[in-house]
PDB file of C-alpha atoms in Angstrom:
ATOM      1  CA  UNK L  27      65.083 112.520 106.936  1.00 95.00           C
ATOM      2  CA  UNK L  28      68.616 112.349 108.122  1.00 96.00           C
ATOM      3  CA  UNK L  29      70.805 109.189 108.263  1.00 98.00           C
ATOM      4  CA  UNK L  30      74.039 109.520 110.247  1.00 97.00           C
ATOM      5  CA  UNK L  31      77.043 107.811 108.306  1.00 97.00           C
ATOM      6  CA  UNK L  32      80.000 108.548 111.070  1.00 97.00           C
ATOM      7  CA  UNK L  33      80.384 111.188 113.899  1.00 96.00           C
ATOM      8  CA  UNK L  34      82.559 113.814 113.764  1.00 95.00           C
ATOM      9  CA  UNK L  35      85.243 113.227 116.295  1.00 93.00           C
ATOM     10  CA  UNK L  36      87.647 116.111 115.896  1.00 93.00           C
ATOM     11  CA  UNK L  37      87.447 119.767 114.471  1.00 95.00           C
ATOM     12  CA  UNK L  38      87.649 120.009 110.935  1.00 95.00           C
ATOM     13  CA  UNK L  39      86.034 121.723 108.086  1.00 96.00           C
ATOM     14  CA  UNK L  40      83.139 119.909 106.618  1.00 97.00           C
ATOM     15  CA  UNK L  41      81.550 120.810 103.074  1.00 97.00           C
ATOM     16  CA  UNK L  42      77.626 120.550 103.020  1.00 97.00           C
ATOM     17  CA  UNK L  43      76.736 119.650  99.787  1.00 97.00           C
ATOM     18  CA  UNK L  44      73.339 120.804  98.496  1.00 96.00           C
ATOM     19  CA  UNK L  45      70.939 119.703  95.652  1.00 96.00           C
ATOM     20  CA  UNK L  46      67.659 120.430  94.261  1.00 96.00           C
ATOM     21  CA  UNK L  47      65.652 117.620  92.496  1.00 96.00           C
ATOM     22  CA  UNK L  48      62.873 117.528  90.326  1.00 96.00           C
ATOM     23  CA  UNK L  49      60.415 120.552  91.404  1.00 97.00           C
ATOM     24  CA  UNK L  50      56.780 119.769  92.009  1.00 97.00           C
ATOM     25  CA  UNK L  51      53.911 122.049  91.687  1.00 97.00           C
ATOM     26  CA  UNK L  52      54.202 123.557  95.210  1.00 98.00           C
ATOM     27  CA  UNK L  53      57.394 121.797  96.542  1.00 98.00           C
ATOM     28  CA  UNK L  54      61.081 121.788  96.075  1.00 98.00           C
ATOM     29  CA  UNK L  55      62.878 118.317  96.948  1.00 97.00           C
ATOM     30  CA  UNK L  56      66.510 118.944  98.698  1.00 98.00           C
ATOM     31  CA  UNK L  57      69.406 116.422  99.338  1.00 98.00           C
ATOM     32  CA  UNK L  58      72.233 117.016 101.388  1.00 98.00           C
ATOM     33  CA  UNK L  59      75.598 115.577 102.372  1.00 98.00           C
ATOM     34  CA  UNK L  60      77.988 116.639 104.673  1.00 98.00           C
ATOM     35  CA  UNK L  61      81.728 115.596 104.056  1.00 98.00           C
ATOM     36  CA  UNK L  62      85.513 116.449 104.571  1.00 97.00           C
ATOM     37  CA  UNK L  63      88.108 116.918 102.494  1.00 94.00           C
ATOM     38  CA  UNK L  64      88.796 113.848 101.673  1.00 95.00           C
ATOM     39  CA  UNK L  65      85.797 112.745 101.067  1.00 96.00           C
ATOM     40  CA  UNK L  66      84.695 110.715 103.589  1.00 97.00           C
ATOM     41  CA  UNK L  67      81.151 111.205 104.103  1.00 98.00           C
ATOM     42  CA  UNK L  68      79.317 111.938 107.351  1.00 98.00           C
ATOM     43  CA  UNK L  69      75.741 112.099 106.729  1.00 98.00           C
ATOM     44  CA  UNK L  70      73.062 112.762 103.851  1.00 98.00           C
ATOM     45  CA  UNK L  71      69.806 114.326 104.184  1.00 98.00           C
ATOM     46  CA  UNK L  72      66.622 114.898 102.347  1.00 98.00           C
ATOM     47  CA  UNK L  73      64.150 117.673 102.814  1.00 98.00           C
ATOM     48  CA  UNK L  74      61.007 118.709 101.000  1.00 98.00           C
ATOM     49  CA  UNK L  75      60.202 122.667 100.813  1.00 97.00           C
ATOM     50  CA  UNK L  76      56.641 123.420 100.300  1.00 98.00           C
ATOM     51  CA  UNK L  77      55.730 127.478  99.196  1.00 98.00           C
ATOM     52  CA  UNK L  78      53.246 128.089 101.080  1.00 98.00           C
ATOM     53  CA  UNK L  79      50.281 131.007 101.112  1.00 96.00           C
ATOM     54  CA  UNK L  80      50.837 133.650 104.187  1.00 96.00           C
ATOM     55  CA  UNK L  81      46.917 135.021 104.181  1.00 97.00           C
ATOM     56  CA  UNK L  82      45.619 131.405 103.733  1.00 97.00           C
ATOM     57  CA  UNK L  83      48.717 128.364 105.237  1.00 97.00           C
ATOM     58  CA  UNK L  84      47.555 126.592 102.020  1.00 98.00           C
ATOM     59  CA  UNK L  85      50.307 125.171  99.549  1.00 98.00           C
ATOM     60  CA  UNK L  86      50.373 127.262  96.347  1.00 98.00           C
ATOM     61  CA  UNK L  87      52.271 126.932  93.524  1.00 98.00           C
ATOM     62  CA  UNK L  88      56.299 128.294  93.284  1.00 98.00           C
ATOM     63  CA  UNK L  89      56.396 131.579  91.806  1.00 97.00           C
ATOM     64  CA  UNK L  90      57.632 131.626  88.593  1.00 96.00           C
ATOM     65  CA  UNK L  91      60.892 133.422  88.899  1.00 97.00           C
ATOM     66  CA  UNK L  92      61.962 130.931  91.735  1.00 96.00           C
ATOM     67  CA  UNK L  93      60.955 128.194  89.583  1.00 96.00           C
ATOM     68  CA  UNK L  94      63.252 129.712  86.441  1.00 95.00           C
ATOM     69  CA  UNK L  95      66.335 130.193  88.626  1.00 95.00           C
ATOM     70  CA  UNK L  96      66.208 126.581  90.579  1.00 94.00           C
ATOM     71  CA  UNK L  97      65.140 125.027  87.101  1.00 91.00           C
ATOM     72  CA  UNK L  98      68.702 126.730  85.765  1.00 89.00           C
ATOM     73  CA  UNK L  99      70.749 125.368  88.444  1.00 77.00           C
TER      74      UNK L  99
END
């Protein structure tokens, strides 16, 4: 989901912040915010990544070395 704070009326440079939460089995929960400088924010998001099997389009669970680096983060 996204939820729009303010637009964006001029250039600047914006910083998109990113952050993992808690991982699941299969999934990897994101949050995002978008801000200036100053730090006024402009919007926050939230995603949820799911690893998914090629062969079968089923979930299946994070391979451990992805898990060990996002768990160390």
């Amino acid at each position: 989901s996204l939820h729009f704070r303010r637009a964006i009326t001029e250039r600047i440079t914006v910083r998109v912040e990113i952050a993992v939460g808690a991982l699941g089995r299969t999934s990897i929960p994101t949050t995002y915010r978008i801000t200036d400088a100053d730090g006024t924010l402009y919007a926050e998001a939230e995603a949820t990544l799911v690893w998914v099997d090629r062969g079968t389009g089923q979930p299946t669970p994070l391979p451990p070395g992805l898990r060990s680096r996002l768990e160390a983060t």
